[in-house]
Amino acid sequence: MKLPGGAPIPREHGAWAMLLVPYVVALGAARRLDVLGLLFLITALAFFVARQPLFLLVRSVRRREDAQTRRAMLGWFALYAAAGMASGITLLVVYGRWGLVVIGAVALLGFLVHLVLVTNRQDRSVPGELAIIGALSLSAPGAYYSITGDAGLTAVALWALNFLYSGSSVFYVKLRVGQMMRTGPLADPNVRRKLSRDTVLYHAALFITAMGLMWVRAVPLLAPVAFVPLLTK
């Protein structure tokens, strides 16, 4: 449990990458960084770090820990959420980026699903990991729309490609763990065969989707090349 006096922040390096890499990709697609892009970054980061005190708060309630810890986590959550609301409302009211309400609602749904799975110790399941990856990958369309005002096919394609790229790690890691296990459920050859099948099917769908987006010109001609090292591995 995080000490009440310290600022709670997510410590999963992978989660930070899955939030910030799509954001940088969106900047490349938009070909610029302006005040709207910075405001969206503040909004995304604020709500992302707010997840940590919220999780600790829920956990402290379930474990019936001291009230001081709960008050501290509630205070940090309120602080982070206020920062996110301030920058987010600026984007909505001042710059008219009302489409962010939809993106934010979808991201919130993903985080809530993940939170429920965390409380039930199922956050390492495939649905649990894909839910949080899907939510974090929304930083790509969110940033692109904030900067350009375009919520069309390009924004959707940015989300899809980033989600599929990061999501591949879920299947690949489980496959590798299954191959190395000598005891437990993953030691079953049938389980390992299923993991191999799921990994192959996922990456086949990933490549087909990338090629399809290129075919309809939602992404540049060379975009699928970014997936070649992933598929090769």
mmCIF file with all atom_site columns, C-alpha atoms in Angstrom:
data_model
loop_
_atom_site.group_PDB
_atom_site.id
_atom_site.type_symbol
_atom_site.label_atom_id
_atom_site.label_alt_id
_atom_site.label_comp_id
_atom_site.label_asym_id
_atom_site.label_entity_id
_atom_site.label_seq_id
_atom_site.pdbx_PDB_ins_code
_atom_site.Cartn_x
_atom_site.Cartn_y
_atom_site.Cartn_z
_atom_site.occupancy
_atom_site.B_iso_or_equiv
_atom_site.pdbx_formal_charge
_atom_site.auth_seq_id
_atom_site.auth_comp_id
_atom_site.auth_asym_id
_atom_site.auth_atom_id
_atom_site.pdbx_PDB_model_num
ATOM 1   C CA . MET A 1 1   ? 0.000   0.000   0.000   1.00 0.00 ? 1   MET A CA 1
ATOM 2   C CA . LYS A 1 2   ? 1.245   3.465   -0.853  1.00 0.00 ? 2   LYS A CA 1
ATOM 3   C CA . LEU A 1 3   ? 2.079   5.619   2.147   1.00 0.00 ? 3   LEU A CA 1
ATOM 4   C CA . PRO A 1 4   ? -0.529  8.348   2.749   1.00 0.00 ? 4   PRO A CA 1
ATOM 5   C CA . GLY A 1 5   ? 2.065   11.102  2.430   1.00 0.00 ? 5   GLY A CA 1
ATOM 6   C CA . GLY A 1 6   ? 3.360   10.021  -0.976  1.00 0.00 ? 6   GLY A CA 1
ATOM 7   C CA . ALA A 1 7   ? 1.883   10.730  -4.383  1.00 0.00 ? 7   ALA A CA 1
ATOM 8   C CA . PRO A 1 8   ? 0.494   7.469   -5.814  1.00 0.00 ? 8   PRO A CA 1
ATOM 9   C CA . ILE A 1 9   ? 1.312   6.975   -9.476  1.00 0.00 ? 9   ILE A CA 1
ATOM 10  C CA . PRO A 1 10  ? 1.054   3.884   -11.705 1.00 0.00 ? 10  PRO A CA 1
ATOM 11  C CA . ARG A 1 11  ? 4.288   1.924   -11.691 1.00 0.00 ? 11  ARG A CA 1
ATOM 12  C CA . GLU A 1 12  ? 3.599   -0.347  -14.670 1.00 0.00 ? 12  GLU A CA 1
ATOM 13  C CA . HIS A 1 13  ? 6.136   0.728   -17.288 1.00 0.00 ? 13  HIS A CA 1
ATOM 14  C CA . GLY A 1 14  ? 4.178   -1.041  -19.988 1.00 0.00 ? 14  GLY A CA 1
ATOM 15  C CA . ALA A 1 15  ? 1.044   0.942   -19.208 1.00 0.00 ? 15  ALA A CA 1
ATOM 16  C CA . TRP A 1 16  ? 2.941   4.228   -19.522 1.00 0.00 ? 16  TRP A CA 1
ATOM 17  C CA . ALA A 1 17  ? 4.269   3.124   -22.914 1.00 0.00 ? 17  ALA A CA 1
ATOM 18  C CA . MET A 1 18  ? 0.806   2.047   -24.085 1.00 0.00 ? 18  MET A CA 1
ATOM 19  C CA . LEU A 1 19  ? -0.490  5.522   -23.224 1.00 0.00 ? 19  LEU A CA 1
ATOM 20  C CA . LEU A 1 20  ? 2.360   7.685   -24.510 1.00 0.00 ? 20  LEU A CA 1
ATOM 21  C CA . VAL A 1 21  ? 3.454   5.812   -27.648 1.00 0.00 ? 21  VAL A CA 1
ATOM 22  C CA . PRO A 1 22  ? -0.004  6.138   -29.302 1.00 0.00 ? 22  PRO A CA 1
ATOM 23  C CA . TYR A 1 23  ? 0.056   9.822   -28.359 1.00 0.00 ? 23  TYR A CA 1
ATOM 24  C CA . VAL A 1 24  ? 3.400   10.307  -30.136 1.00 0.00 ? 24  VAL A CA 1
ATOM 25  C CA . VAL A 1 25  ? 2.124   8.337   -33.148 1.00 0.00 ? 25  VAL A CA 1
ATOM 26  C CA . ALA A 1 26  ? -0.873  10.690  -33.300 1.00 0.00 ? 26  ALA A CA 1
ATOM 27  C CA . LEU A 1 27  ? 1.444   13.704  -33.273 1.00 0.00 ? 27  LEU A CA 1
ATOM 28  C CA . GLY A 1 28  ? 3.257   12.221  -36.251 1.00 0.00 ? 28  GLY A CA 1
ATOM 29  C CA . ALA A 1 29  ? -0.035  11.692  -38.066 1.00 0.00 ? 29  ALA A CA 1
ATOM 30  C CA . ALA A 1 30  ? -1.171  15.248  -37.273 1.00 0.00 ? 30  ALA A CA 1
ATOM 31  C CA . ARG A 1 31  ? 2.319   16.574  -38.154 1.00 0.00 ? 31  ARG A CA 1
ATOM 32  C CA . ARG A 1 32  ? 2.327   19.132  -35.395 1.00 0.00 ? 32  ARG A CA 1
ATOM 33  C CA . LEU A 1 33  ? 2.104   19.749  -31.673 1.00 0.00 ? 33  LEU A CA 1
ATOM 34  C CA . ASP A 1 34  ? 0.111   22.726  -30.471 1.00 0.00 ? 34  ASP A CA 1
ATOM 35  C CA . VAL A 1 35  ? -1.676  23.905  -27.348 1.00 0.00 ? 35  VAL A CA 1
ATOM 36  C CA . LEU A 1 36  ? -4.602  21.563  -28.028 1.00 0.00 ? 36  LEU A CA 1
ATOM 37  C CA . GLY A 1 37  ? -2.242  18.593  -28.131 1.00 0.00 ? 37  GLY A CA 1
ATOM 38  C CA . LEU A 1 38  ? -0.657  19.681  -24.849 1.00 0.00 ? 38  LEU A CA 1
ATOM 39  C CA . LEU A 1 39  ? -4.041  20.159  -23.203 1.00 0.00 ? 39  LEU A CA 1
ATOM 40  C CA . PHE A 1 40  ? -5.058  16.666  -24.264 1.00 0.00 ? 40  PHE A CA 1
ATOM 41  C CA . LEU A 1 41  ? -1.789  15.256  -22.890 1.00 0.00 ? 41  LEU A CA 1
ATOM 42  C CA . ILE A 1 42  ? -2.461  16.891  -19.519 1.00 0.00 ? 42  ILE A CA 1
ATOM 43  C CA . THR A 1 43  ? -6.001  15.508  -19.537 1.00 0.00 ? 43  THR A CA 1
ATOM 44  C CA . ALA A 1 44  ? -4.901  11.995  -20.453 1.00 0.00 ? 44  ALA A CA 1
ATOM 45  C CA . LEU A 1 45  ? -2.054  11.916  -17.943 1.00 0.00 ? 45  LEU A CA 1
ATOM 46  C CA . ALA A 1 46  ? -4.219  13.279  -15.136 1.00 0.00 ? 46  ALA A CA 1
ATOM 47  C CA . PHE A 1 47  ? -6.928  10.674  -15.558 1.00 0.00 ? 47  PHE A CA 1
ATOM 48  C CA . PHE A 1 48  ? -4.344  7.943   -16.093 1.00 0.00 ? 48  PHE A CA 1
ATOM 49  C CA . VAL A 1 49  ? -2.574  8.621   -12.786 1.00 0.00 ? 49  VAL A CA 1
ATOM 50  C CA . ALA A 1 50  ? -5.984  9.054   -11.076 1.00 0.00 ? 50  ALA A CA 1
ATOM 51  C CA . ARG A 1 51  ? -6.517  5.343   -11.670 1.00 0.00 ? 51  ARG A CA 1
ATOM 52  C CA . GLN A 1 52  ? -3.827  4.484   -9.096  1.00 0.00 ? 52  GLN A CA 1
ATOM 53  C CA . PRO A 1 53  ? -5.333  6.186   -5.994  1.00 0.00 ? 53  PRO A CA 1
ATOM 54  C CA . LEU A 1 54  ? -8.763  4.939   -7.049  1.00 0.00 ? 54  LEU A CA 1
ATOM 55  C CA . PHE A 1 55  ? -7.473  1.367   -7.161  1.00 0.00 ? 55  PHE A CA 1
ATOM 56  C CA . LEU A 1 56  ? -5.723  1.774   -3.799  1.00 0.00 ? 56  LEU A CA 1
ATOM 57  C CA . LEU A 1 57  ? -8.878  3.296   -2.332  1.00 0.00 ? 57  LEU A CA 1
ATOM 58  C CA . VAL A 1 58  ? -11.012 0.358   -3.454  1.00 0.00 ? 58  VAL A CA 1
ATOM 59  C CA . ARG A 1 59  ? -8.429  -2.075  -2.136  1.00 0.00 ? 59  ARG A CA 1
ATOM 60  C CA . SER A 1 60  ? -8.193  -0.320  1.238   1.00 0.00 ? 60  SER A CA 1
ATOM 61  C CA . VAL A 1 61  ? -11.975 -0.438  1.632   1.00 0.00 ? 61  VAL A CA 1
ATOM 62  C CA . ARG A 1 62  ? -12.058 -4.152  0.842   1.00 0.00 ? 62  ARG A CA 1
ATOM 63  C CA . ARG A 1 63  ? -9.236  -4.826  3.309   1.00 0.00 ? 63  ARG A CA 1
ATOM 64  C CA . ARG A 1 64  ? -10.778 -2.525  5.913   1.00 0.00 ? 64  ARG A CA 1
ATOM 65  C CA . GLU A 1 65  ? -7.580  -0.555  6.308   1.00 0.00 ? 65  GLU A CA 1
ATOM 66  C CA . ASP A 1 66  ? -7.240  2.650   8.324   1.00 0.00 ? 66  ASP A CA 1
ATOM 67  C CA . ALA A 1 67  ? -9.348  5.687   7.493   1.00 0.00 ? 67  ALA A CA 1
ATOM 68  C CA . GLN A 1 68  ? -6.236  7.865   7.065   1.00 0.00 ? 68  GLN A CA 1
ATOM 69  C CA . THR A 1 69  ? -5.137  5.856   4.053   1.00 0.00 ? 69  THR A CA 1
ATOM 70  C CA . ARG A 1 70  ? -8.593  6.064   2.498   1.00 0.00 ? 70  ARG A CA 1
ATOM 71  C CA . ARG A 1 71  ? -8.743  9.833   3.018   1.00 0.00 ? 71  ARG A CA 1
ATOM 72  C CA . ALA A 1 72  ? -5.294  10.256  1.477   1.00 0.00 ? 72  ALA A CA 1
ATOM 73  C CA . MET A 1 73  ? -6.169  8.186   -1.585  1.00 0.00 ? 73  MET A CA 1
ATOM 74  C CA . LEU A 1 74  ? -9.466  10.015  -1.994  1.00 0.00 ? 74  LEU A CA 1
ATOM 75  C CA . GLY A 1 75  ? -7.620  13.331  -1.823  1.00 0.00 ? 75  GLY A CA 1
ATOM 76  C CA . TRP A 1 76  ? -5.088  12.314  -4.464  1.00 0.00 ? 76  TRP A CA 1
ATOM 77  C CA . PHE A 1 77  ? -7.843  11.022  -6.713  1.00 0.00 ? 77  PHE A CA 1
ATOM 78  C CA . ALA A 1 78  ? -9.735  14.316  -6.386  1.00 0.00 ? 78  ALA A CA 1
ATOM 79  C CA . LEU A 1 79  ? -6.569  16.296  -7.174  1.00 0.00 ? 79  LEU A CA 1
ATOM 80  C CA . TYR A 1 80  ? -5.730  14.288  -10.283 1.00 0.00 ? 80  TYR A CA 1
ATOM 81  C CA . ALA A 1 81  ? -9.339  14.284  -11.474 1.00 0.00 ? 81  ALA A CA 1
ATOM 82  C CA . ALA A 1 82  ? -9.609  18.062  -10.992 1.00 0.00 ? 82  ALA A CA 1
ATOM 83  C CA . ALA A 1 83  ? -6.512  18.619  -13.141 1.00 0.00 ? 83  ALA A CA 1
ATOM 84  C CA . GLY A 1 84  ? -7.939  16.377  -15.839 1.00 0.00 ? 84  GLY A CA 1
ATOM 85  C CA . MET A 1 85  ? -11.319 18.069  -15.697 1.00 0.00 ? 85  MET A CA 1
ATOM 86  C CA . ALA A 1 86  ? -9.783  21.543  -15.951 1.00 0.00 ? 86  ALA A CA 1
ATOM 87  C CA . SER A 1 87  ? -7.809  20.801  -19.105 1.00 0.00 ? 87  SER A CA 1
ATOM 88  C CA . GLY A 1 88  ? -10.568 18.614  -20.542 1.00 0.00 ? 88  GLY A CA 1
ATOM 89  C CA . ILE A 1 89  ? -13.266 21.249  -20.071 1.00 0.00 ? 89  ILE A CA 1
ATOM 90  C CA . THR A 1 90  ? -10.975 23.789  -21.735 1.00 0.00 ? 90  THR A CA 1
ATOM 91  C CA . LEU A 1 91  ? -10.773 21.546  -24.790 1.00 0.00 ? 91  LEU A CA 1
ATOM 92  C CA . LEU A 1 92  ? -14.554 21.128  -24.814 1.00 0.00 ? 92  LEU A CA 1
ATOM 93  C CA . VAL A 1 93  ? -15.762 24.656  -24.099 1.00 0.00 ? 93  VAL A CA 1
ATOM 94  C CA . VAL A 1 94  ? -12.994 26.867  -25.467 1.00 0.00 ? 94  VAL A CA 1
ATOM 95  C CA . TYR A 1 95  ? -11.974 24.807  -28.504 1.00 0.00 ? 95  TYR A CA 1
ATOM 96  C CA . GLY A 1 96  ? -15.205 22.921  -29.156 1.00 0.00 ? 96  GLY A CA 1
ATOM 97  C CA . ARG A 1 97  ? -13.706 19.431  -29.132 1.00 0.00 ? 97  ARG A CA 1
ATOM 98  C CA . TRP A 1 98  ? -16.962 17.820  -27.962 1.00 0.00 ? 98  TRP A CA 1
ATOM 99  C CA . GLY A 1 99  ? -16.100 14.551  -29.664 1.00 0.00 ? 99  GLY A CA 1
ATOM 100 C CA . LEU A 1 100 ? -13.740 13.940  -26.751 1.00 0.00 ? 100 LEU A CA 1
ATOM 101 C CA . VAL A 1 101 ? -16.825 13.192  -24.632 1.00 0.00 ? 101 VAL A CA 1
ATOM 102 C CA . VAL A 1 102 ? -17.369 10.008  -26.648 1.00 0.00 ? 102 VAL A CA 1
ATOM 103 C CA . ILE A 1 103 ? -13.686 9.061   -26.538 1.00 0.00 ? 103 ILE A CA 1
ATOM 104 C CA . GLY A 1 104 ? -13.577 9.742   -22.807 1.00 0.00 ? 104 GLY A CA 1
ATOM 105 C CA . ALA A 1 105 ? -16.714 7.677   -22.185 1.00 0.00 ? 105 ALA A CA 1
ATOM 106 C CA . VAL A 1 106 ? -15.246 4.685   -24.028 1.00 0.00 ? 106 VAL A CA 1
ATOM 107 C CA . ALA A 1 107 ? -11.957 5.044   -22.129 1.00 0.00 ? 107 ALA A CA 1
ATOM 108 C CA . LEU A 1 108 ? -13.839 5.254   -18.828 1.00 0.00 ? 108 LEU A CA 1
ATOM 109 C CA . LEU A 1 109 ? -15.725 2.078   -19.678 1.00 0.00 ? 109 LEU A CA 1
ATOM 110 C CA . GLY A 1 110 ? -12.441 0.276   -20.345 1.00 0.00 ? 110 GLY A CA 1
ATOM 111 C CA . PHE A 1 111 ? -10.952 1.471   -17.057 1.00 0.00 ? 111 PHE A CA 1
ATOM 112 C CA . LEU A 1 112 ? -14.081 0.464   -15.113 1.00 0.00 ? 112 LEU A CA 1
ATOM 113 C CA . VAL A 1 113 ? -14.027 -3.020  -16.634 1.00 0.00 ? 113 VAL A CA 1
ATOM 114 C CA . HIS A 1 114 ? -10.360 -3.293  -15.696 1.00 0.00 ? 114 HIS A CA 1
ATOM 115 C CA . LEU A 1 115 ? -11.052 -2.036  -12.164 1.00 0.00 ? 115 LEU A CA 1
ATOM 116 C CA . VAL A 1 116 ? -13.767 -4.650  -11.669 1.00 0.00 ? 116 VAL A CA 1
ATOM 117 C CA . LEU A 1 117 ? -11.422 -7.356  -12.896 1.00 0.00 ? 117 LEU A CA 1
ATOM 118 C CA . VAL A 1 118 ? -8.641  -6.062  -10.633 1.00 0.00 ? 118 VAL A CA 1
ATOM 119 C CA . THR A 1 119 ? -10.884 -6.269  -7.573  1.00 0.00 ? 119 THR A CA 1
ATOM 120 C CA . ASN A 1 120 ? -11.709 -9.872  -8.548  1.00 0.00 ? 120 ASN A CA 1
ATOM 121 C CA . ARG A 1 121 ? -8.029  -10.664 -9.236  1.00 0.00 ? 121 ARG A CA 1
ATOM 122 C CA . GLN A 1 122 ? -8.711  -11.256 -12.922 1.00 0.00 ? 122 GLN A CA 1
ATOM 123 C CA . ASP A 1 123 ? -6.785  -8.283  -14.294 1.00 0.00 ? 123 ASP A CA 1
ATOM 124 C CA . ARG A 1 124 ? -4.142  -10.631 -15.775 1.00 0.00 ? 124 ARG A CA 1
ATOM 125 C CA . SER A 1 125 ? -6.748  -12.430 -17.844 1.00 0.00 ? 125 SER A CA 1
ATOM 126 C CA . VAL A 1 126 ? -6.925  -11.779 -21.585 1.00 0.00 ? 126 VAL A CA 1
ATOM 127 C CA . PRO A 1 127 ? -10.137 -9.676  -21.283 1.00 0.00 ? 127 PRO A CA 1
ATOM 128 C CA . GLY A 1 128 ? -8.649  -7.719  -18.386 1.00 0.00 ? 128 GLY A CA 1
ATOM 129 C CA . GLU A 1 129 ? -5.442  -6.857  -20.198 1.00 0.00 ? 129 GLU A CA 1
ATOM 130 C CA . LEU A 1 130 ? -7.164  -6.068  -23.501 1.00 0.00 ? 130 LEU A CA 1
ATOM 131 C CA . ALA A 1 131 ? -9.640  -3.768  -21.723 1.00 0.00 ? 131 ALA A CA 1
ATOM 132 C CA . ILE A 1 132 ? -6.897  -1.580  -20.273 1.00 0.00 ? 132 ILE A CA 1
ATOM 133 C CA . ILE A 1 133 ? -4.886  -1.643  -23.525 1.00 0.00 ? 133 ILE A CA 1
ATOM 134 C CA . GLY A 1 134 ? -7.961  -0.568  -25.470 1.00 0.00 ? 134 GLY A CA 1
ATOM 135 C CA . ALA A 1 135 ? -8.530  2.324   -23.070 1.00 0.00 ? 135 ALA A CA 1
ATOM 136 C CA . LEU A 1 136 ? -4.896  3.466   -23.109 1.00 0.00 ? 136 LEU A CA 1
ATOM 137 C CA . SER A 1 137 ? -4.695  3.269   -26.908 1.00 0.00 ? 137 SER A CA 1
ATOM 138 C CA . LEU A 1 138 ? -7.447  5.889   -27.133 1.00 0.00 ? 138 LEU A CA 1
ATOM 139 C CA . SER A 1 139 ? -4.749  8.484   -26.514 1.00 0.00 ? 139 SER A CA 1
ATOM 140 C CA . ALA A 1 140 ? -4.017  8.197   -30.257 1.00 0.00 ? 140 ALA A CA 1
ATOM 141 C CA . PRO A 1 141 ? -7.432  9.209   -31.639 1.00 0.00 ? 141 PRO A CA 1
ATOM 142 C CA . GLY A 1 142 ? -7.903  11.591  -28.722 1.00 0.00 ? 142 GLY A CA 1
ATOM 143 C CA . ALA A 1 143 ? -4.712  13.496  -29.511 1.00 0.00 ? 143 ALA A CA 1
ATOM 144 C CA . TYR A 1 144 ? -5.297  13.413  -33.264 1.00 0.00 ? 144 TYR A CA 1
ATOM 145 C CA . TYR A 1 145 ? -8.843  14.724  -32.925 1.00 0.00 ? 145 TYR A CA 1
ATOM 146 C CA . SER A 1 146 ? -7.819  17.383  -30.396 1.00 0.00 ? 146 SER A CA 1
ATOM 147 C CA . ILE A 1 147 ? -5.195  18.761  -32.763 1.00 0.00 ? 147 ILE A CA 1
ATOM 148 C CA . THR A 1 148 ? -6.944  18.407  -36.120 1.00 0.00 ? 148 THR A CA 1
ATOM 149 C CA . GLY A 1 149 ? -10.646 18.343  -35.248 1.00 0.00 ? 149 GLY A CA 1
ATOM 150 C CA . ASP A 1 150 ? -10.952 15.224  -37.433 1.00 0.00 ? 150 ASP A CA 1
ATOM 151 C CA . ALA A 1 151 ? -12.665 12.250  -35.777 1.00 0.00 ? 151 ALA A CA 1
ATOM 152 C CA . GLY A 1 152 ? -12.963 10.254  -39.004 1.00 0.00 ? 152 GLY A CA 1
ATOM 153 C CA . LEU A 1 153 ? -11.359 7.123   -40.391 1.00 0.00 ? 153 LEU A CA 1
ATOM 154 C CA . THR A 1 154 ? -7.782  8.194   -39.649 1.00 0.00 ? 154 THR A CA 1
ATOM 155 C CA . ALA A 1 155 ? -8.535  8.624   -35.951 1.00 0.00 ? 155 ALA A CA 1
ATOM 156 C CA . VAL A 1 156 ? -10.189 5.197   -35.812 1.00 0.00 ? 156 VAL A CA 1
ATOM 157 C CA . ALA A 1 157 ? -7.266  3.645   -37.697 1.00 0.00 ? 157 ALA A CA 1
ATOM 158 C CA . LEU A 1 158 ? -4.782  5.149   -35.239 1.00 0.00 ? 158 LEU A CA 1
ATOM 159 C CA . TRP A 1 159 ? -6.630  3.515   -32.365 1.00 0.00 ? 159 TRP A CA 1
ATOM 160 C CA . ALA A 1 160 ? -6.937  0.165   -34.135 1.00 0.00 ? 160 ALA A CA 1
ATOM 161 C CA . LEU A 1 161 ? -3.264  -0.074  -35.080 1.00 0.00 ? 161 LEU A CA 1
ATOM 162 C CA . ASN A 1 162 ? -2.003  0.932   -31.638 1.00 0.00 ? 162 ASN A CA 1
ATOM 163 C CA . PHE A 1 163 ? -4.447  -1.381  -29.882 1.00 0.00 ? 163 PHE A CA 1
ATOM 164 C CA . LEU A 1 164 ? -3.562  -4.338  -32.091 1.00 0.00 ? 164 LEU A CA 1
ATOM 165 C CA . TYR A 1 165 ? 0.172   -3.711  -31.726 1.00 0.00 ? 165 TYR A CA 1
ATOM 166 C CA . SER A 1 166 ? 0.091   -3.480  -27.924 1.00 0.00 ? 166 SER A CA 1
ATOM 167 C CA . GLY A 1 167 ? -2.492  -6.242  -27.612 1.00 0.00 ? 167 GLY A CA 1
ATOM 168 C CA . SER A 1 168 ? -0.190  -8.700  -29.349 1.00 0.00 ? 168 SER A CA 1
ATOM 169 C CA . SER A 1 169 ? 2.006   -8.741  -26.250 1.00 0.00 ? 169 SER A CA 1
ATOM 170 C CA . VAL A 1 170 ? -0.856  -10.275 -24.241 1.00 0.00 ? 170 VAL A CA 1
ATOM 171 C CA . PHE A 1 171 ? -0.969  -13.372 -26.444 1.00 0.00 ? 171 PHE A CA 1
ATOM 172 C CA . TYR A 1 172 ? 2.758   -13.586 -27.054 1.00 0.00 ? 172 TYR A CA 1
ATOM 173 C CA . VAL A 1 173 ? 3.718   -13.398 -23.367 1.00 0.00 ? 173 VAL A CA 1
ATOM 174 C CA . LYS A 1 174 ? 1.135   -16.003 -22.398 1.00 0.00 ? 174 LYS A CA 1
ATOM 175 C CA . LEU A 1 175 ? 2.447   -18.245 -25.172 1.00 0.00 ? 175 LEU A CA 1
ATOM 176 C CA . ARG A 1 176 ? 6.042   -17.899 -23.963 1.00 0.00 ? 176 ARG A CA 1
ATOM 177 C CA . VAL A 1 177 ? 5.045   -18.536 -20.354 1.00 0.00 ? 177 VAL A CA 1
ATOM 178 C CA . GLY A 1 178 ? 3.068   -21.578 -21.438 1.00 0.00 ? 178 GLY A CA 1
ATOM 179 C CA . GLN A 1 179 ? 6.085   -22.922 -23.321 1.00 0.00 ? 179 GLN A CA 1
ATOM 180 C CA . MET A 1 180 ? 8.359   -22.512 -20.287 1.00 0.00 ? 180 MET A CA 1
ATOM 181 C CA . MET A 1 181 ? 6.017   -23.912 -17.654 1.00 0.00 ? 181 MET A CA 1
ATOM 182 C CA . ARG A 1 182 ? 6.754   -27.418 -16.439 1.00 0.00 ? 182 ARG A CA 1
ATOM 183 C CA . THR A 1 183 ? 4.099   -27.537 -13.718 1.00 0.00 ? 183 THR A CA 1
ATOM 184 C CA . GLY A 1 184 ? 0.575   -26.199 -13.296 1.00 0.00 ? 184 GLY A CA 1
ATOM 185 C CA . PRO A 1 185 ? -2.238  -25.776 -15.856 1.00 0.00 ? 185 PRO A CA 1
ATOM 186 C CA . LEU A 1 186 ? 0.053   -24.242 -18.485 1.00 0.00 ? 186 LEU A CA 1
ATOM 187 C CA . ALA A 1 187 ? 2.143   -27.416 -18.512 1.00 0.00 ? 187 ALA A CA 1
ATOM 188 C CA . ASP A 1 188 ? -0.730  -29.234 -20.250 1.00 0.00 ? 188 ASP A CA 1
ATOM 189 C CA . PRO A 1 189 ? 0.201   -29.710 -23.949 1.00 0.00 ? 189 PRO A CA 1
ATOM 190 C CA . ASN A 1 190 ? -3.419  -29.019 -24.939 1.00 0.00 ? 190 ASN A CA 1
ATOM 191 C CA . VAL A 1 191 ? -3.293  -25.663 -23.164 1.00 0.00 ? 191 VAL A CA 1
ATOM 192 C CA . ARG A 1 192 ? -0.034  -24.774 -24.894 1.00 0.00 ? 192 ARG A CA 1
ATOM 193 C CA . ARG A 1 193 ? -1.486  -25.722 -28.276 1.00 0.00 ? 193 ARG A CA 1
ATOM 194 C CA . LYS A 1 194 ? -4.478  -23.463 -27.603 1.00 0.00 ? 194 LYS A CA 1
ATOM 195 C CA . LEU A 1 195 ? -2.139  -20.605 -26.660 1.00 0.00 ? 195 LEU A CA 1
ATOM 196 C CA . SER A 1 196 ? -0.203  -21.129 -29.897 1.00 0.00 ? 196 SER A CA 1
ATOM 197 C CA . ARG A 1 197 ? -3.405  -21.174 -31.933 1.00 0.00 ? 197 ARG A CA 1
ATOM 198 C CA . ASP A 1 198 ? -4.730  -17.997 -30.287 1.00 0.00 ? 198 ASP A CA 1
ATOM 199 C CA . THR A 1 199 ? -1.424  -16.206 -30.869 1.00 0.00 ? 199 THR A CA 1
ATOM 200 C CA . VAL A 1 200 ? -1.299  -17.158 -34.552 1.00 0.00 ? 200 VAL A CA 1
ATOM 201 C CA . LEU A 1 201 ? -4.939  -16.176 -35.117 1.00 0.00 ? 201 LEU A CA 1
ATOM 202 C CA . TYR A 1 202 ? -4.471  -12.832 -33.362 1.00 0.00 ? 202 TYR A CA 1
ATOM 203 C CA . HIS A 1 203 ? -1.404  -11.912 -35.402 1.00 0.00 ? 203 HIS A CA 1
ATOM 204 C CA . ALA A 1 204 ? -3.072  -13.000 -38.617 1.00 0.00 ? 204 ALA A CA 1
ATOM 205 C CA . ALA A 1 205 ? -6.015  -10.727 -37.804 1.00 0.00 ? 205 ALA A CA 1
ATOM 206 C CA . LEU A 1 206 ? -3.574  -7.949  -36.927 1.00 0.00 ? 206 LEU A CA 1
ATOM 207 C CA . PHE A 1 207 ? -1.821  -8.150  -40.286 1.00 0.00 ? 207 PHE A CA 1
ATOM 208 C CA . ILE A 1 208 ? -5.085  -8.406  -42.250 1.00 0.00 ? 208 ILE A CA 1
ATOM 209 C CA . THR A 1 209 ? -6.453  -5.342  -40.436 1.00 0.00 ? 209 THR A CA 1
ATOM 210 C CA . ALA A 1 210 ? -3.285  -3.339  -41.108 1.00 0.00 ? 210 ALA A CA 1
ATOM 211 C CA . MET A 1 211 ? -3.382  -4.261  -44.792 1.00 0.00 ? 211 MET A CA 1
ATOM 212 C CA . GLY A 1 212 ? -7.092  -3.434  -44.969 1.00 0.00 ? 212 GLY A CA 1
ATOM 213 C CA . LEU A 1 213 ? -6.555  0.006   -43.468 1.00 0.00 ? 213 LEU A CA 1
ATOM 214 C CA . MET A 1 214 ? -3.780  0.592   -45.975 1.00 0.00 ? 214 MET A CA 1
ATOM 215 C CA . TRP A 1 215 ? -6.072  -0.579  -48.802 1.00 0.00 ? 215 TRP A CA 1
ATOM 216 C CA . VAL A 1 216 ? -8.769  1.973   -47.912 1.00 0.00 ? 216 VAL A CA 1
ATOM 217 C CA . ARG A 1 217 ? -6.050  4.602   -47.493 1.00 0.00 ? 217 ARG A CA 1
ATOM 218 C CA . ALA A 1 218 ? -6.776  5.178   -43.823 1.00 0.00 ? 218 ALA A CA 1
ATOM 219 C CA . VAL A 1 219 ? -3.046  4.783   -43.125 1.00 0.00 ? 219 VAL A CA 1
ATOM 220 C CA . PRO A 1 220 ? 0.065   5.388   -45.256 1.00 0.00 ? 220 PRO A CA 1
ATOM 221 C CA . LEU A 1 221 ? 1.307   2.748   -47.680 1.00 0.00 ? 221 LEU A CA 1
ATOM 222 C CA . LEU A 1 222 ? 4.236   1.761   -45.453 1.00 0.00 ? 222 LEU A CA 1
ATOM 223 C CA . ALA A 1 223 ? 2.272   1.562   -42.189 1.00 0.00 ? 223 ALA A CA 1
ATOM 224 C CA . PRO A 1 224 ? 2.028   -2.274  -42.223 1.00 0.00 ? 224 PRO A CA 1
ATOM 225 C CA . VAL A 1 225 ? 5.849   -2.404  -42.351 1.00 0.00 ? 225 VAL A CA 1
ATOM 226 C CA . ALA A 1 226 ? 5.882   -1.398  -38.681 1.00 0.00 ? 226 ALA A CA 1
ATOM 227 C CA . PHE A 1 227 ? 4.316   -4.759  -37.857 1.00 0.00 ? 227 PHE A CA 1
ATOM 228 C CA . VAL A 1 228 ? 6.858   -6.895  -39.752 1.00 0.00 ? 228 VAL A CA 1
ATOM 229 C CA . PRO A 1 229 ? 9.360   -7.192  -36.818 1.00 0.00 ? 229 PRO A CA 1
ATOM 230 C CA . LEU A 1 230 ? 6.467   -8.089  -34.521 1.00 0.00 ? 230 LEU A CA 1
ATOM 231 C CA . LEU A 1 231 ? 5.153   -10.782 -36.852 1.00 0.00 ? 231 LEU A CA 1
ATOM 232 C CA . THR A 1 232 ? 8.648   -12.110 -37.484 1.00 0.00 ? 232 THR A CA 1
ATOM 233 C CA . LYS A 1 233 ? 9.323   -12.501 -33.753 1.00 0.00 ? 233 LYS A CA 1
#
